[in-house]
Amino acid sequence: MDAAQHPDEFANAFKSAFARLRVAIEAACARQPDWPLGVAAGIEAALEFAATEPAAAQALTTDALAGGRASFSHYERLISYLGSLLAPGRAERPDAEHLPKETERALAGGIAMLVAQRLDTGRHTELPALAAEATQFVLTPYLGIADARRVTTEASD
């Protein structure tokens, strides 16, 4: 859908897709005993959502980025939401005050770009297989490489 030509249709498609994505992520996170495993489950759920609902994922990423100022504000809402789910990770790190202020937004944006790239190249079905790598990418600033890898392995079992 071209967000610039059909702003109301785009806004409705975005809202619907965003609501479904939130439900998938929050349900997956709620079943986990701690924040790191919740992140792993949330990433897996988000990538599965993008793989099985590529039109919805495209509305959340590529279309939102391509549609101008109004649709970009929707994308900003997505990144803010995803970043808010990562913010508790600062409590996992003793020196969290040294993390850049934009860490969560940058990590969320990186995952969104991974999704957009796979969608744009018709390779969205590959996304679930990238969950472990994406999880390690997101957890490393909070847990360090070794613990991020351990959580990723535990989540994969």
C-alpha positions as YAML, in Angstrom:
chain: A
units: angstrom
residues:
- id: 1
  name: MET
  ca: [0.00, 0.00, 0.00]
- id: 2
  name: ASP
  ca: [1.34, 3.43, -0.86]
- id: 3
  name: ALA
  ca: [0.99, 5.47, 2.31]
- id: 4
  name: ALA
  ca: [1.41, 8.78, 0.48]
- id: 5
  name: GLN
  ca: [-1.53, 8.16, -1.89]
- id: 6
  name: HIS
  ca: [-3.93, 6.65, 0.65]
- id: 7
  name: PRO
  ca: [-3.13, 8.11, 4.09]
- id: 8
  name: ASP
  ca: [-6.37, 7.02, 5.78]
- id: 9
  name: GLU
  ca: [-6.12, 3.47, 4.45]
- id: 10
  name: PHE
  ca: [-2.49, 3.35, 5.49]
- id: 11
  name: ALA
  ca: [-3.27, 4.64, 8.99]
- id: 12
  name: ASN
  ca: [-5.93, 1.97, 9.44]
- id: 13
  name: ALA
  ca: [-3.67, -0.79, 8.09]
- id: 14
  name: PHE
  ca: [-0.85, 0.36, 10.36]
- id: 15
  name: LYS
  ca: [-3.06, 0.49, 13.46]
- id: 16
  name: SER
  ca: [-4.42, -2.99, 12.80]
- id: 17
  name: ALA
  ca: [-0.99, -4.47, 12.12]
- id: 18
  name: PHE
  ca: [0.53, -2.71, 15.15]
- id: 19
  name: ALA
  ca: [-2.21, -4.04, 17.45]
- id: 20
  name: ARG
  ca: [-1.71, -7.60, 16.21]
- id: 21
  name: LEU
  ca: [2.07, -7.34, 16.55]
- id: 22
  name: ARG
  ca: [1.76, -6.03, 20.12]
- id: 23
  name: VAL
  ca: [-0.52, -8.91, 21.10]
- id: 24
  name: ALA
  ca: [1.91, -11.45, 19.62]
- id: 25
  name: ILE
  ca: [4.93, -9.92, 21.35]
- id: 26
  name: GLU
  ca: [3.28, -9.35, 24.72]
- id: 27
  name: ALA
  ca: [1.79, -12.85, 24.82]
- id: 28
  name: ALA
  ca: [5.19, -14.39, 24.04]
- id: 29
  name: CYS
  ca: [6.97, -12.25, 26.64]
- id: 30
  name: ALA
  ca: [4.41, -12.98, 29.35]
- id: 31
  name: ARG
  ca: [5.13, -16.71, 29.18]
- id: 32
  name: GLN
  ca: [8.78, -16.22, 30.13]
- id: 33
  name: PRO
  ca: [10.26, -16.20, 33.65]
- id: 34
  name: ASP
  ca: [12.61, -13.25, 33.15]
- id: 35
  name: TRP
  ca: [13.41, -10.26, 30.96]
- id: 36
  name: PRO
  ca: [16.16, -11.84, 28.80]
- id: 37
  name: LEU
  ca: [14.04, -14.87, 27.89]
- id: 38
  name: GLY
  ca: [11.09, -12.53, 27.34]
- id: 39
  name: VAL
  ca: [13.15, -10.54, 24.85]
- id: 40
  name: ALA
  ca: [14.09, -13.76, 23.05]
- id: 41
  name: ALA
  ca: [10.43, -14.83, 22.92]
- id: 42
  name: GLY
  ca: [9.29, -11.38, 21.82]
- id: 43
  name: ILE
  ca: [11.82, -11.26, 18.98]
- id: 44
  name: GLU
  ca: [10.85, -14.74, 17.86]
- id: 45
  name: ALA
  ca: [7.17, -13.77, 17.92]
- id: 46
  name: ALA
  ca: [7.82, -10.55, 15.99]
- id: 47
  name: LEU
  ca: [9.84, -12.32, 13.30]
- id: 48
  name: GLU
  ca: [7.23, -15.06, 13.02]
- id: 49
  name: PHE
  ca: [4.55, -12.36, 12.68]
- id: 50
  name: ALA
  ca: [6.52, -10.71, 9.86]
- id: 51
  name: ALA
  ca: [7.02, -14.04, 8.10]
- id: 52
  name: THR
  ca: [3.36, -15.06, 8.29]
- id: 53
  name: GLU
  ca: [1.83, -11.61, 7.82]
- id: 54
  name: PRO
  ca: [4.17, -9.89, 5.36]
- id: 55
  name: ALA
  ca: [1.62, -7.27, 4.28]
- id: 56
  name: ALA
  ca: [1.10, -6.22, 7.89]
- id: 57
  name: ALA
  ca: [4.86, -6.17, 8.53]
- id: 58
  name: GLN
  ca: [5.34, -4.09, 5.40]
- id: 59
  name: ALA
  ca: [2.80, -1.54, 6.64]
- id: 60
  name: LEU
  ca: [4.76, -1.30, 9.90]
- id: 61
  name: THR
  ca: [8.16, -0.87, 8.25]
- id: 62
  name: THR
  ca: [8.64, -0.12, 4.55]
- id: 63
  name: ASP
  ca: [5.32, 1.62, 3.96]
- id: 64
  name: ALA
  ca: [5.63, 3.69, 7.11]
- id: 65
  name: LEU
  ca: [9.11, 4.83, 6.12]
- id: 66
  name: ALA
  ca: [8.15, 5.61, 2.53]
- id: 67
  name: GLY
  ca: [4.94, 7.54, 3.12]
- id: 68
  name: GLY
  ca: [6.18, 10.92, 4.26]
- id: 69
  name: ARG
  ca: [5.89, 12.76, 7.53]
- id: 70
  name: ALA
  ca: [2.47, 11.47, 8.58]
- id: 71
  name: SER
  ca: [3.31, 7.81, 8.07]
- id: 72
  name: PHE
  ca: [6.78, 8.24, 9.53]
- id: 73
  name: SER
  ca: [5.14, 9.27, 12.81]
- id: 74
  name: HIS
  ca: [3.52, 5.83, 12.86]
- id: 75
  name: TYR
  ca: [6.94, 4.22, 12.38]
- id: 76
  name: GLU
  ca: [8.27, 6.32, 15.26]
- id: 77
  name: ARG
  ca: [5.46, 4.96, 17.41]
- id: 78
  name: LEU
  ca: [6.51, 1.40, 16.54]
- id: 79
  name: ILE
  ca: [10.17, 2.06, 17.37]
- id: 80
  name: SER
  ca: [9.25, 3.79, 20.64]
- id: 81
  name: TYR
  ca: [7.09, 0.85, 21.66]
- id: 82
  name: LEU
  ca: [9.78, -1.72, 20.83]
- id: 83
  name: GLY
  ca: [12.41, 0.38, 22.59]
- id: 84
  name: SER
  ca: [10.25, 0.57, 25.71]
- id: 85
  name: LEU
  ca: [10.26, -3.23, 25.87]
- id: 86
  name: LEU
  ca: [14.07, -3.19, 25.86]
- id: 87
  name: ALA
  ca: [14.53, -0.44, 28.47]
- id: 88
  name: PRO
  ca: [14.22, -2.84, 31.45]
- id: 89
  name: GLY
  ca: [17.46, -4.40, 30.20]
- id: 90
  name: ARG
  ca: [19.32, -1.49, 31.75]
- id: 91
  name: ALA
  ca: [18.59, -3.06, 35.16]
- id: 92
  name: GLU
  ca: [20.47, -6.16, 33.96]
- id: 93
  name: ARG
  ca: [23.68, -4.19, 33.55]
- id: 94
  name: PRO
  ca: [25.61, -2.77, 36.52]
- id: 95
  name: ASP
  ca: [27.01, 0.13, 34.49]
- id: 96
  name: ALA
  ca: [23.86, 0.86, 32.49]
- id: 97
  name: GLU
  ca: [24.35, 4.60, 32.88]
- id: 98
  name: HIS
  ca: [27.17, 4.25, 30.35]
- id: 99
  name: LEU
  ca: [24.87, 2.94, 27.63]
- id: 100
  name: PRO
  ca: [23.99, 5.62, 25.09]
- id: 101
  name: LYS
  ca: [20.57, 7.16, 25.60]
- id: 102
  name: GLU
  ca: [19.45, 5.96, 22.15]
- id: 103
  name: THR
  ca: [20.45, 2.31, 22.68]
- id: 104
  name: GLU
  ca: [16.91, 0.92, 22.79]
- id: 105
  name: ARG
  ca: [15.72, 2.90, 19.76]
- id: 106
  name: ALA
  ca: [18.81, 1.89, 17.77]
- id: 107
  name: LEU
  ca: [18.32, -1.79, 18.60]
- id: 108
  name: ALA
  ca: [14.61, -1.66, 17.76]
- id: 109
  name: GLY
  ca: [15.38, 0.18, 14.53]
- id: 110
  name: GLY
  ca: [17.96, -2.43, 13.61]
- id: 111
  name: ILE
  ca: [15.45, -5.23, 13.96]
- id: 112
  name: ALA
  ca: [12.84, -3.24, 12.02]
- id: 113
  name: MET
  ca: [15.35, -2.70, 9.21]
- id: 114
  name: LEU
  ca: [16.18, -6.42, 9.17]
- id: 115
  name: VAL
  ca: [12.49, -7.13, 8.69]
- id: 116
  name: ALA
  ca: [12.08, -4.44, 6.02]
- id: 117
  name: GLN
  ca: [15.09, -5.68, 4.09]
- id: 118
  name: ARG
  ca: [13.80, -9.26, 4.02]
- id: 119
  name: LEU
  ca: [10.33, -8.06, 3.02]
- id: 120
  name: ASP
  ca: [11.71, -5.86, 0.23]
- id: 121
  name: THR
  ca: [13.70, -8.73, -1.22]
- id: 122
  name: GLY
  ca: [10.88, -11.28, -0.96]
- id: 123
  name: ARG
  ca: [12.74, -13.26, 1.70]
- id: 124
  name: HIS
  ca: [10.37, -12.74, 4.63]
- id: 125
  name: THR
  ca: [10.05, -16.49, 5.18]
- id: 126
  name: GLU
  ca: [13.70, -16.45, 6.34]
- id: 127
  name: LEU
  ca: [12.92, -14.20, 9.31]
- id: 128
  name: PRO
  ca: [12.09, -16.85, 11.96]
- id: 129
  name: ALA
  ca: [15.46, -18.51, 11.33]
- id: 130
  name: LEU
  ca: [17.15, -15.22, 12.26]
- id: 131
  name: ALA
  ca: [15.60, -15.06, 15.74]
- id: 132
  name: ALA
  ca: [18.65, -16.38, 17.60]
- id: 133
  name: GLU
  ca: [21.03, -13.98, 15.86]
- id: 134
  name: ALA
  ca: [18.67, -11.04, 16.35]
- id: 135
  name: THR
  ca: [18.24, -11.94, 20.02]
- id: 136
  name: GLN
  ca: [21.97, -12.04, 20.61]
- id: 137
  name: PHE
  ca: [22.31, -8.66, 18.85]
- id: 138
  name: VAL
  ca: [19.68, -7.10, 21.12]
- id: 139
  name: LEU
  ca: [20.80, -8.66, 24.40]
- id: 140
  name: THR
  ca: [24.55, -8.08, 24.04]
- id: 141
  name: PRO
  ca: [24.57, -4.41, 25.19]
- id: 142
  name: TYR
  ca: [22.75, -5.41, 28.37]
- id: 143
  name: LEU
  ca: [24.20, -8.82, 29.20]
- id: 144
  name: GLY
  ca: [27.52, -8.96, 27.41]
- id: 145
  name: ILE
  ca: [28.44, -11.40, 24.66]
- id: 146
  name: ALA
  ca: [28.72, -14.57, 26.73]
- id: 147
  name: ASP
  ca: [25.44, -14.18, 28.62]
- id: 148
  name: ALA
  ca: [23.58, -13.02, 25.50]
- id: 149
  name: ARG
  ca: [24.80, -16.15, 23.72]
- id: 150
  name: ARG
  ca: [23.77, -18.31, 26.69]
- id: 151
  name: VAL
  ca: [20.24, -16.86, 26.74]
- id: 152
  name: THR
  ca: [19.98, -17.29, 22.99]
- id: 153
  name: THR
  ca: [20.97, -20.94, 23.30]
- id: 154
  name: GLU
  ca: [18.57, -21.48, 26.22]
- id: 155
  name: ALA
  ca: [15.72, -19.85, 24.31]
- id: 156
  name: SER
  ca: [16.39, -22.04, 21.28]
- id: 157
  name: ASP
  ca: [16.16, -25.28, 23.29]
...
